[in-house]
Each structure stands twice: as structure tokens, then as C-alpha cells.
Amino acid sequence: DQQVKQNSPSLSVQEGRISILNCDYTNSMFDYFLWYKKYPAEGPTFLISISSIKDKNEDGRFTVFLNKSAKHLSLHIVPSQPGDSAVYFCAASGMNYGGSQGNLIFGKGTKLSVKP
Amino acid sequence: DTEVTQTPKHLVMGMTNKKSLKCEQHMGHRAMYWYKQKAKKPPELMFVYSYEKLSINESVPSRFSPECPNSSLLNLHLHALQPEDSALYLCASSRLLANTGELFFGEGSRLTVL
């Protein structure tokens, strides 16, 4: 059973509009969440993270929101640009979640296409 | 230098071959990782090294053998693989072994087992 779920395999957005990528998790022991971006033929690249003690973290055009009670996080990209077209992975970790220390649990990814 | 370099980028091998995947980083990171990613699946952790010592082995079959010769290098030795082992193998590093640090990934080695 997947502990980190990205239920939308793909998302298409017009340039300049907002992209919202969603991620749900099941394990309440997760306390740190990250978003990675992956272009074809490249490894995942860290984008932004959030600790469970916060509900929002912003970095330029990228904002991550965390709703602990709903076990849900989202990544907002505004304004979206064609260069943002990539696969976005949500990942979670936790010191005591029962998994291995240093182990990130990834979602399956959402492919974002930003159309000019 | 913020790169994790993996070689080779592509590898095709038969089930009786012995080959190795290599990973290198010069960021002074003390934790290094091997992840396996199959098509349309998330990356899955295989091994973690912390300070050149194997810290985690996520129940990986013995036909995969990791090695960390020094703090900058991480190898994955492959022997008697099966076709289902065909996947993208991603190396990553982080400053320390912790749950709050970002991982820096290499581009991956695309392995095909015939």
C-alpha cells in the first residue's frame, strides 16, 4: 500500500496560470515533506520542502502548503512557465515513522505540461 | 560543484554478466544512496551508506552488491541479474544521514538485462 499518493498522473496548465499539484500521505509519523522535479533523462532535482511544524513554505514562484489534519500537501506554481513542464514527485520522511532513517518515500509523480 | 555523476548512463547486460555502476560526488556529503526506479513507479530505496559504512539495506537481493571505497565514490556491483532488474538506477547524496536533508540525485544509469 502506497504511503505517499499522487493521484493525478498528469496535469495540463496554460502559461501564466497557476499549477496546483497534490499529494496525500497515510502515515502520521511523517514529519518532513519534499517536492522534487524531474526532466526526462535527468535525475530528480530538489525543489522545495516543508517541515510538519509549518503549514506553508514559499520560494519564489513555488509555494508548498501542508494540511496535517487532512494528511495533504500541495505545490503551487504561479505563474506557470513552459520550462516548468516536468514530472513532479512528492516525498516524505520521518525520524520515527518506522522506516529507515534517511529513506524518502516517493509518490508516483505528476507530469505537468505548461502550454504556451 | 553540486553534481552527482553516474556512469555509465546506459548499460545492457546478459544474465551471466558482471558489471558495475559508479557514482561520484565532490560536495563533501557523507551519506550516499542507491535508488531503483521502474517505469511509472516512484524511486525505491536500495542501500544507504553513511560515513562509508553500509547503514541500510532494504532487503535487496544479493545479486546487487554495493561498495563505498571512499567518501566520494559509491559503486553498485551487478551479477547474475534477471530481466526484471531492468530499471533506472539513481544515485543520490546528502550532507548527512538525516530525515530533513535534501537529496542530490545523479542522472541515473539506465540498465537493461537481456
mmCIF file with all atom_site columns, C-alpha atoms in Angstrom:
data_model
loop_
_atom_site.group_PDB
_atom_site.id
_atom_site.type_symbol
_atom_site.label_atom_id
_atom_site.label_alt_id
_atom_site.label_comp_id
_atom_site.label_asym_id
_atom_site.label_entity_id
_atom_site.label_seq_id
_atom_site.pdbx_PDB_ins_code
_atom_site.Cartn_x
_atom_site.Cartn_y
_atom_site.Cartn_z
_atom_site.occupancy
_atom_site.B_iso_or_equiv
_atom_site.pdbx_formal_charge
_atom_site.auth_seq_id
_atom_site.auth_comp_id
_atom_site.auth_asym_id
_atom_site.auth_atom_id
_atom_site.pdbx_PDB_model_num
ATOM 1   C CA . ASP A 1 1   ? 0.000  0.000   0.000   1.00 0.00 ? 1   ASP A CA 1
ATOM 2   C CA . GLN A 1 2   ? 1.401  3.363   -1.018  1.00 0.00 ? 2   GLN A CA 1
ATOM 3   C CA . GLN A 1 3   ? 2.186  5.692   1.846   1.00 0.00 ? 3   GLN A CA 1
ATOM 4   C CA . VAL A 1 4   ? 2.579  8.721   -0.416  1.00 0.00 ? 4   VAL A CA 1
ATOM 5   C CA . LYS A 1 5   ? -0.001 9.166   -3.137  1.00 0.00 ? 5   LYS A CA 1
ATOM 6   C CA . GLN A 1 6   ? -0.148 11.486  -6.089  1.00 0.00 ? 6   GLN A CA 1
ATOM 7   C CA . ASN A 1 7   ? -3.489 10.649  -7.602  1.00 0.00 ? 7   ASN A CA 1
ATOM 8   C CA . SER A 1 8   ? -3.168 12.779  -10.726 1.00 0.00 ? 8   SER A CA 1
ATOM 9   C CA . PRO A 1 9   ? -0.700 11.233  -13.163 1.00 0.00 ? 9   PRO A CA 1
ATOM 10  C CA . SER A 1 10  ? -0.793 14.331  -15.332 1.00 0.00 ? 10  SER A CA 1
ATOM 11  C CA . LEU A 1 11  ? -1.803 17.988  -15.309 1.00 0.00 ? 11  LEU A CA 1
ATOM 12  C CA . SER A 1 12  ? -2.004 20.471  -18.161 1.00 0.00 ? 12  SER A CA 1
ATOM 13  C CA . VAL A 1 13  ? -1.953 24.226  -17.492 1.00 0.00 ? 13  VAL A CA 1
ATOM 14  C CA . GLN A 1 14  ? -1.775 27.346  -19.615 1.00 0.00 ? 14  GLN A CA 1
ATOM 15  C CA . GLU A 1 15  ? 1.314  29.525  -19.334 1.00 0.00 ? 15  GLU A CA 1
ATOM 16  C CA . GLY A 1 16  ? 0.859  32.274  -16.754 1.00 0.00 ? 16  GLY A CA 1
ATOM 17  C CA . ARG A 1 17  ? -1.822 30.422  -14.821 1.00 0.00 ? 17  ARG A CA 1
ATOM 18  C CA . ILE A 1 18  ? -1.452 28.604  -11.521 1.00 0.00 ? 18  ILE A CA 1
ATOM 19  C CA . SER A 1 19  ? -0.404 24.946  -11.360 1.00 0.00 ? 19  SER A CA 1
ATOM 20  C CA . ILE A 1 20  ? -1.544 23.011  -8.304  1.00 0.00 ? 20  ILE A CA 1
ATOM 21  C CA . LEU A 1 21  ? -0.048 19.588  -7.688  1.00 0.00 ? 21  LEU A CA 1
ATOM 22  C CA . ASN A 1 22  ? -1.491 17.493  -4.916  1.00 0.00 ? 22  ASN A CA 1
ATOM 23  C CA . CYS A 1 23  ? -0.081 14.831  -2.636  1.00 0.00 ? 23  CYS A CA 1
ATOM 24  C CA . ASP A 1 24  ? -1.654 12.743  0.118   1.00 0.00 ? 24  ASP A CA 1
ATOM 25  C CA . TYR A 1 25  ? 0.052  10.620  2.713   1.00 0.00 ? 25  TYR A CA 1
ATOM 26  C CA . THR A 1 26  ? -1.170 7.947   5.066   1.00 0.00 ? 26  THR A CA 1
ATOM 27  C CA . ASN A 1 27  ? 1.486  7.705   7.755   1.00 0.00 ? 27  ASN A CA 1
ATOM 28  C CA . SER A 1 28  ? 1.062  10.298  10.505  1.00 0.00 ? 28  SER A CA 1
ATOM 29  C CA . MET A 1 29  ? 4.678  9.746   11.567  1.00 0.00 ? 29  MET A CA 1
ATOM 30  C CA . PHE A 1 30  ? 5.968  11.574  8.513   1.00 0.00 ? 30  PHE A CA 1
ATOM 31  C CA . ASP A 1 31  ? 7.223  14.971  9.587   1.00 0.00 ? 31  ASP A CA 1
ATOM 32  C CA . TYR A 1 32  ? 9.132  16.294  6.620   1.00 0.00 ? 32  TYR A CA 1
ATOM 33  C CA . PHE A 1 33  ? 7.956  16.642  3.052   1.00 0.00 ? 33  PHE A CA 1
ATOM 34  C CA . LEU A 1 34  ? 9.783  17.484  -0.133  1.00 0.00 ? 34  LEU A CA 1
ATOM 35  C CA . TRP A 1 35  ? 8.989  18.134  -3.766  1.00 0.00 ? 35  TRP A CA 1
ATOM 36  C CA . TYR A 1 36  ? 11.342 17.016  -6.496  1.00 0.00 ? 36  TYR A CA 1
ATOM 37  C CA . LYS A 1 37  ? 11.197 17.905  -10.156 1.00 0.00 ? 37  LYS A CA 1
ATOM 38  C CA . LYS A 1 38  ? 12.413 15.548  -12.867 1.00 0.00 ? 38  LYS A CA 1
ATOM 39  C CA . TYR A 1 39  ? 13.107 16.275  -16.504 1.00 0.00 ? 39  TYR A CA 1
ATOM 40  C CA . PRO A 1 40  ? 13.467 13.370  -18.967 1.00 0.00 ? 40  PRO A CA 1
ATOM 41  C CA . ALA A 1 41  ? 16.927 11.758  -18.906 1.00 0.00 ? 41  ALA A CA 1
ATOM 42  C CA . GLU A 1 42  ? 17.838 13.612  -15.715 1.00 0.00 ? 42  GLU A CA 1
ATOM 43  C CA . GLY A 1 43  ? 17.744 12.685  -12.050 1.00 0.00 ? 43  GLY A CA 1
ATOM 44  C CA . PRO A 1 44  ? 15.201 14.273  -9.694  1.00 0.00 ? 44  PRO A CA 1
ATOM 45  C CA . THR A 1 45  ? 16.104 17.784  -8.537  1.00 0.00 ? 45  THR A CA 1
ATOM 46  C CA . PHE A 1 46  ? 15.101 19.142  -5.160  1.00 0.00 ? 46  PHE A CA 1
ATOM 47  C CA . LEU A 1 47  ? 12.561 21.938  -5.428  1.00 0.00 ? 47  LEU A CA 1
ATOM 48  C CA . ILE A 1 48  ? 11.130 22.862  -2.042  1.00 0.00 ? 48  ILE A CA 1
ATOM 49  C CA . SER A 1 49  ? 10.436 21.286  1.339   1.00 0.00 ? 49  SER A CA 1
ATOM 50  C CA . ILE A 1 50  ? 8.295  21.801  4.404   1.00 0.00 ? 50  ILE A CA 1
ATOM 51  C CA . SER A 1 51  ? 8.531  20.636  7.974   1.00 0.00 ? 51  SER A CA 1
ATOM 52  C CA . SER A 1 52  ? 5.424  19.439  9.764   1.00 0.00 ? 52  SER A CA 1
ATOM 53  C CA . ILE A 1 53  ? 5.695  22.327  12.214  1.00 0.00 ? 53  ILE A CA 1
ATOM 54  C CA . LYS A 1 54  ? 4.793  24.696  9.376   1.00 0.00 ? 54  LYS A CA 1
ATOM 55  C CA . ASP A 1 55  ? 1.779  24.907  7.131   1.00 0.00 ? 55  ASP A CA 1
ATOM 56  C CA . LYS A 1 56  ? 3.316  26.939  4.338   1.00 0.00 ? 56  LYS A CA 1
ATOM 57  C CA . ASN A 1 57  ? 6.704  27.467  2.750   1.00 0.00 ? 57  ASN A CA 1
ATOM 58  C CA . GLU A 1 58  ? 7.369  29.794  -0.136  1.00 0.00 ? 58  GLU A CA 1
ATOM 59  C CA . ASP A 1 59  ? 10.283 30.104  -2.512  1.00 0.00 ? 59  ASP A CA 1
ATOM 60  C CA . GLY A 1 60  ? 9.781  32.449  -5.444  1.00 0.00 ? 60  GLY A CA 1
ATOM 61  C CA . ARG A 1 61  ? 7.077  31.090  -7.709  1.00 0.00 ? 61  ARG A CA 1
ATOM 62  C CA . PHE A 1 62  ? 6.786  27.893  -5.678  1.00 0.00 ? 62  PHE A CA 1
ATOM 63  C CA . THR A 1 63  ? 4.705  27.509  -2.518  1.00 0.00 ? 63  THR A CA 1
ATOM 64  C CA . VAL A 1 64  ? 4.050  24.310  -0.627  1.00 0.00 ? 64  VAL A CA 1
ATOM 65  C CA . PHE A 1 65  ? 1.052  24.037  1.677   1.00 0.00 ? 65  PHE A CA 1
ATOM 66  C CA . LEU A 1 66  ? 0.690  21.368  4.339   1.00 0.00 ? 66  LEU A CA 1
ATOM 67  C CA . ASN A 1 67  ? -2.583 20.326  5.945   1.00 0.00 ? 67  ASN A CA 1
ATOM 68  C CA . LYS A 1 68  ? -1.609 17.863  8.651   1.00 0.00 ? 68  LYS A CA 1
ATOM 69  C CA . SER A 1 69  ? -5.126 17.059  9.757   1.00 0.00 ? 69  SER A CA 1
ATOM 70  C CA . ALA A 1 70  ? -6.004 16.049  6.212   1.00 0.00 ? 70  ALA A CA 1
ATOM 71  C CA . LYS A 1 71  ? -2.586 14.472  5.583   1.00 0.00 ? 71  LYS A CA 1
ATOM 72  C CA . HIS A 1 72  ? -2.417 16.509  2.414   1.00 0.00 ? 72  HIS A CA 1
ATOM 73  C CA . LEU A 1 73  ? 0.114  18.767  0.823   1.00 0.00 ? 73  LEU A CA 1
ATOM 74  C CA . SER A 1 74  ? 0.089  20.745  -2.364  1.00 0.00 ? 74  SER A CA 1
ATOM 75  C CA . LEU A 1 75  ? 2.608  22.537  -4.531  1.00 0.00 ? 75  LEU A CA 1
ATOM 76  C CA . HIS A 1 76  ? 1.512  25.784  -6.151  1.00 0.00 ? 76  HIS A CA 1
ATOM 77  C CA . ILE A 1 77  ? 3.435  27.220  -9.071  1.00 0.00 ? 77  ILE A CA 1
ATOM 78  C CA . VAL A 1 78  ? 2.455  30.714  -10.092 1.00 0.00 ? 78  VAL A CA 1
ATOM 79  C CA . PRO A 1 79  ? 2.828  31.934  -12.718 1.00 0.00 ? 79  PRO A CA 1
ATOM 80  C CA . SER A 1 80  ? 3.462  28.673  -14.558 1.00 0.00 ? 80  SER A CA 1
ATOM 81  C CA . GLN A 1 81  ? 6.084  28.718  -17.302 1.00 0.00 ? 81  GLN A CA 1
ATOM 82  C CA . PRO A 1 82  ? 6.725  26.258  -20.158 1.00 0.00 ? 82  PRO A CA 1
ATOM 83  C CA . GLY A 1 83  ? 10.082 25.411  -18.536 1.00 0.00 ? 83  GLY A CA 1
ATOM 84  C CA . ASP A 1 84  ? 8.171  24.067  -15.543 1.00 0.00 ? 84  ASP A CA 1
ATOM 85  C CA . SER A 1 85  ? 6.976  21.149  -17.677 1.00 0.00 ? 85  SER A CA 1
ATOM 86  C CA . ALA A 1 86  ? 8.379  18.094  -15.914 1.00 0.00 ? 86  ALA A CA 1
ATOM 87  C CA . VAL A 1 87  ? 7.399  15.241  -13.606 1.00 0.00 ? 87  VAL A CA 1
ATOM 88  C CA . TYR A 1 88  ? 6.928  16.387  -10.011 1.00 0.00 ? 88  TYR A CA 1
ATOM 89  C CA . PHE A 1 89  ? 7.486  13.891  -7.190  1.00 0.00 ? 89  PHE A CA 1
ATOM 90  C CA . CYS A 1 90  ? 6.205  14.368  -3.688  1.00 0.00 ? 90  CYS A CA 1
ATOM 91  C CA . ALA A 1 91  ? 8.357  12.689  -0.999  1.00 0.00 ? 91  ALA A CA 1
ATOM 92  C CA . ALA A 1 92  ? 8.032  12.218  2.742   1.00 0.00 ? 92  ALA A CA 1
ATOM 93  C CA . SER A 1 93  ? 10.281 11.202  5.577   1.00 0.00 ? 93  SER A CA 1
ATOM 94  C CA . GLY A 1 94  ? 10.203 10.975  9.330   1.00 0.00 ? 94  GLY A CA 1
ATOM 95  C CA . MET A 1 95  ? 12.590 10.208  12.150  1.00 0.00 ? 95  MET A CA 1
ATOM 96  C CA . ASN A 1 96  ? 10.264 7.763   13.811  1.00 0.00 ? 96  ASN A CA 1
ATOM 97  C CA . TYR A 1 97  ? 7.850  6.698   11.120  1.00 0.00 ? 97  TYR A CA 1
ATOM 98  C CA . GLY A 1 98  ? 9.065  3.158   11.270  1.00 0.00 ? 98  GLY A CA 1
ATOM 99  C CA . GLY A 1 99  ? 11.008 3.222   8.087   1.00 0.00 ? 99  GLY A CA 1
ATOM 100 C CA . SER A 1 100 ? 14.743 3.582   7.681   1.00 0.00 ? 100 SER A CA 1
ATOM 101 C CA . GLN A 1 101 ? 16.442 6.801   8.628   1.00 0.00 ? 101 GLN A CA 1
ATOM 102 C CA . GLY A 1 102 ? 17.373 8.683   5.501   1.00 0.00 ? 102 GLY A CA 1
ATOM 103 C CA . ASN A 1 103 ? 14.701 6.930   3.470   1.00 0.00 ? 103 ASN A CA 1
ATOM 104 C CA . LEU A 1 104 ? 12.494 9.184   1.409   1.00 0.00 ? 104 LEU A CA 1
ATOM 105 C CA . ILE A 1 105 ? 9.164  7.667   0.411   1.00 0.00 ? 105 ILE A CA 1
ATOM 106 C CA . PHE A 1 106 ? 8.207  8.952   -3.009  1.00 0.00 ? 106 PHE A CA 1
ATOM 107 C CA . GLY A 1 107 ? 4.856  9.282   -4.706  1.00 0.00 ? 107 GLY A CA 1
ATOM 108 C CA . LYS A 1 108 ? 4.441  8.089   -8.294  1.00 0.00 ? 108 LYS A CA 1
ATOM 109 C CA . GLY A 1 109 ? 4.758  11.584  -9.693  1.00 0.00 ? 109 GLY A CA 1
ATOM 110 C CA . THR A 1 110 ? 2.577  14.000  -11.638 1.00 0.00 ? 110 THR A CA 1
ATOM 111 C CA . LYS A 1 111 ? 3.556  15.024  -15.132 1.00 0.00 ? 111 LYS A CA 1
ATOM 112 C CA . LEU A 1 112 ? 2.980  18.770  -15.544 1.00 0.00 ? 112 LEU A CA 1
ATOM 113 C CA . SER A 1 113 ? 2.645  20.249  -19.018 1.00 0.00 ? 113 SER A CA 1
ATOM 114 C CA . VAL A 1 114 ? 2.604  24.030  -19.274 1.00 0.00 ? 114 VAL A CA 1
ATOM 115 C CA . LYS A 1 115 ? 1.337  25.153  -22.658 1.00 0.00 ? 115 LYS A CA 1
ATOM 116 C CA . PRO A 1 116 ? 2.500  28.454  -24.186 1.00 0.00 ? 116 PRO A CA 1
ATOM 117 C CA . ASP B 2 1   ? 30.268 21.756  -7.668  1.00 0.00 ? 1   ASP B CA 1
ATOM 118 C CA . THR B 2 2   ? 26.812 20.472  -6.859  1.00 0.00 ? 2   THR B CA 1
ATOM 119 C CA . GLU B 2 3   ? 26.747 17.430  -9.116  1.00 0.00 ? 3   GLU B CA 1
ATOM 120 C CA . VAL B 2 4   ? 26.321 13.754  -8.583  1.00 0.00 ? 4   VAL B CA 1
ATOM 121 C CA . THR B 2 5   ? 27.852 11.959  -11.543 1.00 0.00 ? 5   THR B CA 1
ATOM 122 C CA . GLN B 2 6   ? 26.798 8.486   -12.568 1.00 0.00 ? 6   GLN B CA 1
ATOM 123 C CA . THR B 2 7   ? 28.415 6.188   -15.130 1.00 0.00 ? 7   THR B CA 1
ATOM 124 C CA . PRO B 2 8   ? 27.521 4.591   -17.410 1.00 0.00 ? 8   PRO B CA 1
ATOM 125 C CA . LYS B 2 9   ? 24.341 6.376   -18.489 1.00 0.00 ? 9   LYS B CA 1
ATOM 126 C CA . HIS B 2 10  ? 23.154 3.247   -20.275 1.00 0.00 ? 10  HIS B CA 1
ATOM 127 C CA . LEU B 2 11  ? 24.105 -0.394  -19.726 1.00 0.00 ? 11  LEU B CA 1
ATOM 128 C CA . VAL B 2 12  ? 22.900 -3.541  -21.458 1.00 0.00 ? 12  VAL B CA 1
ATOM 129 C CA . MET B 2 13  ? 23.958 -6.831  -19.936 1.00 0.00 ? 13  MET B CA 1
ATOM 130 C CA . GLY B 2 14  ? 23.168 -10.502 -20.127 1.00 0.00 ? 14  GLY B CA 1
ATOM 131 C CA . MET B 2 15  ? 22.070 -12.533 -17.140 1.00 0.00 ? 15  MET B CA 1
ATOM 132 C CA . THR B 2 16  ? 25.522 -14.096 -16.737 1.00 0.00 ? 16  THR B CA 1
ATOM 133 C CA . ASN B 2 17  ? 27.482 -10.850 -16.947 1.00 0.00 ? 17  ASN B CA 1
ATOM 134 C CA . LYS B 2 18  ? 29.212 -8.982  -14.146 1.00 0.00 ? 18  LYS B CA 1
ATOM 135 C CA . LYS B 2 19  ? 29.102 -5.215  -14.391 1.00 0.00 ? 19  LYS B CA 1
ATOM 136 C CA . SER B 2 20  ? 29.288 -2.202  -12.106 1.00 0.00 ? 20  SER B CA 1
ATOM 137 C CA . LEU B 2 21  ? 27.521 1.128   -11.825 1.00 0.00 ? 21  LEU B CA 1
ATOM 138 C CA . LYS B 2 22  ? 29.562 4.038   -10.499 1.00 0.00 ? 22  LYS B CA 1
ATOM 139 C CA . CYS B 2 23  ? 28.608 7.211   -8.682  1.00 0.00 ? 23  CYS B CA 1
ATOM 140 C CA . GLU B 2 24  ? 30.747 10.154  -7.648  1.00 0.00 ? 24  GLU B CA 1
ATOM 141 C CA . GLN B 2 25  ? 30.141 13.361  -5.704  1.00 0.00 ? 25  GLN B CA 1
ATOM 142 C CA . HIS B 2 26  ? 32.529 16.080  -4.558  1.00 0.00 ? 26  HIS B CA 1
ATOM 143 C CA . MET B 2 27  ? 30.211 18.062  -2.321  1.00 0.00 ? 27  MET B CA 1
ATOM 144 C CA . GLY B 2 28  ? 31.651 16.624  0.886   1.00 0.00 ? 28  GLY B CA 1
ATOM 145 C CA . HIS B 2 29  ? 28.435 14.720  1.520   1.00 0.00 ? 29  HIS B CA 1
ATOM 146 C CA . ARG B 2 30  ? 28.740 11.860  3.989   1.00 0.00 ? 30  ARG B CA 1
ATOM 147 C CA . ALA B 2 31  ? 25.606 9.923   3.052   1.00 0.00 ? 31  ALA B CA 1
ATOM 148 C CA . MET B 2 32  ? 25.136 8.238   -0.305  1.00 0.00 ? 32  MET B CA 1
ATOM 149 C CA . TYR B 2 33  ? 22.203 6.259   -1.635  1.00 0.00 ? 33  TYR B CA 1
ATOM 150 C CA . TRP B 2 34  ? 21.170 3.857   -4.367  1.00 0.00 ? 34  TRP B CA 1
ATOM 151 C CA . TYR B 2 35  ? 17.564 4.055   -5.549  1.00 0.00 ? 35  TYR B CA 1
ATOM 152 C CA . LYS B 2 36  ? 15.865 1.904   -8.173  1.00 0.00 ? 36  LYS B CA 1
ATOM 153 C CA . GLN B 2 37  ? 13.107 3.314   -10.362 1.00 0.00 ? 37  GLN B CA 1
ATOM 154 C CA . LYS B 2 38  ? 10.967 1.292   -12.735 1.00 0.00 ? 38  LYS B CA 1
ATOM 155 C CA . ALA B 2 39  ? 8.772  2.877   -15.384 1.00 0.00 ? 39  ALA B CA 1
ATOM 156 C CA . LYS B 2 40  ? 5.818  4.856   -13.980 1.00 0.00 ? 40  LYS B CA 1
ATOM 157 C CA . LYS B 2 41  ? 6.835  3.960   -10.433 1.00 0.00 ? 41  LYS B CA 1
ATOM 158 C CA . PRO B 2 42  ? 8.408  6.088   -7.711  1.00 0.00 ? 42  PRO B CA 1
ATOM 159 C CA . PRO B 2 43  ? 12.100 5.703   -6.825  1.00 0.00 ? 43  PRO B CA 1
ATOM 160 C CA . GLU B 2 44  ? 12.609 2.991   -4.219  1.00 0.00 ? 44  GLU B CA 1
ATOM 161 C CA . LEU B 2 45  ? 15.499 2.926   -1.789  1.00 0.00 ? 45  LEU B CA 1
ATOM 162 C CA . MET B 2 46  ? 18.004 0.073   -2.091  1.00 0.00 ? 46  MET B CA 1
ATOM 163 C CA . PHE B 2 47  ? 21.047 0.974   0.000   1.00 0.00 ? 47  PHE B CA 1
ATOM 164 C CA . VAL B 2 48  ? 22.319 3.802   2.163   1.00 0.00 ? 48  VAL B CA 1
ATOM 165 C CA . TYR B 2 49  ? 25.909 4.486   3.163   1.00 0.00 ? 49  TYR B CA 1
ATOM 166 C CA . SER B 2 50  ? 26.763 6.827   5.991   1.00 0.00 ? 50  SER B CA 1
ATOM 167 C CA . TYR B 2 51  ? 30.402 7.726   6.543   1.00 0.00 ? 51  TYR B CA 1
ATOM 168 C CA . GLU B 2 52  ? 31.401 4.956   4.114   1.00 0.00 ? 52  GLU B CA 1
ATOM 169 C CA . LYS B 2 53  ? 29.591 2.321   6.147   1.00 0.00 ? 53  LYS B CA 1
ATOM 170 C CA . LEU B 2 54  ? 26.513 0.469   4.954   1.00 0.00 ? 54  LEU B CA 1
ATOM 171 C CA . SER B 2 55  ? 23.688 1.854   7.025   1.00 0.00 ? 55  SER B CA 1
ATOM 172 C CA . ILE B 2 56  ? 20.621 0.477   5.312   1.00 0.00 ? 56  ILE B CA 1
ATOM 173 C CA . ASN B 2 57  ? 19.970 -2.487  3.039   1.00 0.00 ? 57  ASN B CA 1
ATOM 174 C CA . GLU B 2 58  ? 16.319 -2.529  2.070   1.00 0.00 ? 58  GLU B CA 1
ATOM 175 C CA . SER B 2 59  ? 16.144 -6.301  1.605   1.00 0.00 ? 59  SER B CA 1
ATOM 176 C CA . VAL B 2 60  ? 17.871 -6.125  -1.748  1.00 0.00 ? 60  VAL B CA 1
ATOM 177 C CA . PRO B 2 61  ? 18.829 -9.460  -3.400  1.00 0.00 ? 61  PRO B CA 1
ATOM 178 C CA . SER B 2 62  ? 22.499 -10.410 -3.123  1.00 0.00 ? 62  SER B CA 1
ATOM 179 C CA . ARG B 2 63  ? 22.943 -10.138 -6.881  1.00 0.00 ? 63  ARG B CA 1
ATOM 180 C CA . PHE B 2 64  ? 23.242 -6.399  -6.127  1.00 0.00 ? 64  PHE B CA 1
ATOM 181 C CA . SER B 2 65  ? 26.366 -5.627  -4.128  1.00 0.00 ? 65  SER B CA 1
ATOM 182 C CA . PRO B 2 66  ? 27.135 -2.065  -3.054  1.00 0.00 ? 66  PRO B CA 1
ATOM 183 C CA . GLU B 2 67  ? 30.574 -0.723  -2.276  1.00 0.00 ? 67  GLU B CA 1
ATOM 184 C CA . CYS B 2 68  ? 31.742 2.611   -0.919  1.00 0.00 ? 68  CYS B CA 1
ATOM 185 C CA . PRO B 2 69  ? 35.521 2.838   -1.473  1.00 0.00 ? 69  PRO B CA 1
ATOM 186 C CA . ASN B 2 70  ? 35.737 6.382   -0.081  1.00 0.00 ? 70  ASN B CA 1
ATOM 187 C CA . SER B 2 71  ? 33.545 9.310   0.852   1.00 0.00 ? 71  SER B CA 1
ATOM 188 C CA . SER B 2 72  ? 33.204 10.471  -2.752  1.00 0.00 ? 72  SER B CA 1
ATOM 189 C CA . LEU B 2 73  ? 32.520 7.193   -4.518  1.00 0.00 ? 73  LEU B CA 1
ATOM 190 C CA . LEU B 2 74  ? 29.713 4.674   -4.477  1.00 0.00 ? 74  LEU B CA 1
ATOM 191 C CA . ASN B 2 75  ? 29.582 1.576   -6.640  1.00 0.00 ? 75  ASN B CA 1
ATOM 192 C CA . LEU B 2 76  ? 26.862 -0.956  -7.328  1.00 0.00 ? 76  LEU B CA 1
ATOM 193 C CA . HIS B 2 77  ? 28.198 -4.321  -8.497  1.00 0.00 ? 77  HIS B CA 1
ATOM 194 C CA . LEU B 2 78  ? 25.809 -6.392  -10.578 1.00 0.00 ? 78  LEU B CA 1
ATOM 195 C CA . HIS B 2 79  ? 25.982 -10.144 -11.080 1.00 0.00 ? 79  HIS B CA 1
ATOM 196 C CA . ALA B 2 80  ? 23.538 -12.736 -12.382 1.00 0.00 ? 80  ALA B CA 1
ATOM 197 C CA . LEU B 2 81  ? 20.753 -10.200 -12.794 1.00 0.00 ? 81  LEU B CA 1
ATOM 198 C CA . GLN B 2 82  ? 17.280 -11.012 -14.035 1.00 0.00 ? 82  GLN B CA 1
ATOM 199 C CA . PRO B 2 83  ? 15.322 -9.230  -16.787 1.00 0.00 ? 83  PRO B CA 1
ATOM 200 C CA . GLU B 2 84  ? 13.006 -7.784  -14.119 1.00 0.00 ? 84  GLU B CA 1
ATOM 201 C CA . ASP B 2 85  ? 16.012 -5.921  -12.702 1.00 0.00 ? 85  ASP B CA 1
ATOM 202 C CA . SER B 2 86  ? 15.912 -3.671  -15.755 1.00 0.00 ? 86  SER B CA 1
ATOM 203 C CA . ALA B 2 87  ? 15.303 -0.173  -14.403 1.00 0.00 ? 87  ALA B CA 1
ATOM 204 C CA . LEU B 2 88  ? 16.782 3.275   -13.866 1.00 0.00 ? 88  LEU B CA 1
ATOM 205 C CA . TYR B 2 89  ? 19.299 3.179   -11.014 1.00 0.00 ? 89  TYR B CA 1
ATOM 206 C CA . LEU B 2 90  ? 19.654 6.505   -9.279  1.00 0.00 ? 90  LEU B CA 1
ATOM 207 C CA . CYS B 2 91  ? 22.499 7.506   -7.018  1.00 0.00 ? 91  CYS B CA 1
ATOM 208 C CA . ALA B 2 92  ? 21.982 10.312  -4.522  1.00 0.00 ? 92  ALA B CA 1
ATOM 209 C CA . SER B 2 93  ? 23.908 12.007  -1.767  1.00 0.00 ? 93  SER B CA 1
ATOM 210 C CA . SER B 2 94  ? 23.103 14.201  1.198   1.00 0.00 ? 94  SER B CA 1
ATOM 211 C CA . ARG B 2 95  ? 25.194 16.206  3.618   1.00 0.00 ? 95  ARG B CA 1
ATOM 212 C CA . LEU B 2 96  ? 24.412 13.821  6.442   1.00 0.00 ? 96  LEU B CA 1
ATOM 213 C CA . LEU B 2 97  ? 22.170 10.839  7.007   1.00 0.00 ? 97  LEU B CA 1
ATOM 214 C CA . ALA B 2 98  ? 19.075 12.566  8.263   1.00 0.00 ? 98  ALA B CA 1
ATOM 215 C CA . ASN B 2 99  ? 15.426 12.804  7.505   1.00 0.00 ? 99  ASN B CA 1
ATOM 216 C CA . THR B 2 100 ? 15.416 16.541  6.955   1.00 0.00 ? 100 THR B CA 1
ATOM 217 C CA . GLY B 2 101 ? 18.075 16.927  4.335   1.00 0.00 ? 101 GLY B CA 1
ATOM 218 C CA . GLU B 2 102 ? 17.521 17.160  0.667   1.00 0.00 ? 102 GLU B CA 1
ATOM 219 C CA . LEU B 2 103 ? 18.991 14.509  -1.563  1.00 0.00 ? 103 LEU B CA 1
ATOM 220 C CA . PHE B 2 104 ? 21.025 15.422  -4.614  1.00 0.00 ? 104 PHE B CA 1
ATOM 221 C CA . PHE B 2 105 ? 20.408 12.918  -7.385  1.00 0.00 ? 105 PHE B CA 1
ATOM 222 C CA . GLY B 2 106 ? 22.503 11.883  -10.332 1.00 0.00 ? 106 GLY B CA 1
ATOM 223 C CA . GLU B 2 107 ? 21.017 11.473  -13.800 1.00 0.00 ? 107 GLU B CA 1
ATOM 224 C CA . GLY B 2 108 ? 20.736 7.744   -13.328 1.00 0.00 ? 108 GLY B CA 1
ATOM 225 C CA . SER B 2 109 ? 22.059 4.664   -15.086 1.00 0.00 ? 109 SER B CA 1
ATOM 226 C CA . ARG B 2 110 ? 19.524 3.010   -17.371 1.00 0.00 ? 110 ARG B CA 1
ATOM 227 C CA . LEU B 2 111 ? 20.054 -0.748  -17.042 1.00 0.00 ? 111 LEU B CA 1
ATOM 228 C CA . THR B 2 112 ? 18.641 -3.328  -19.437 1.00 0.00 ? 112 THR B CA 1
ATOM 229 C CA . VAL B 2 113 ? 19.073 -7.008  -18.605 1.00 0.00 ? 113 VAL B CA 1
ATOM 230 C CA . LEU B 2 114 ? 18.569 -9.356  -21.543 1.00 0.00 ? 114 LEU B CA 1
#
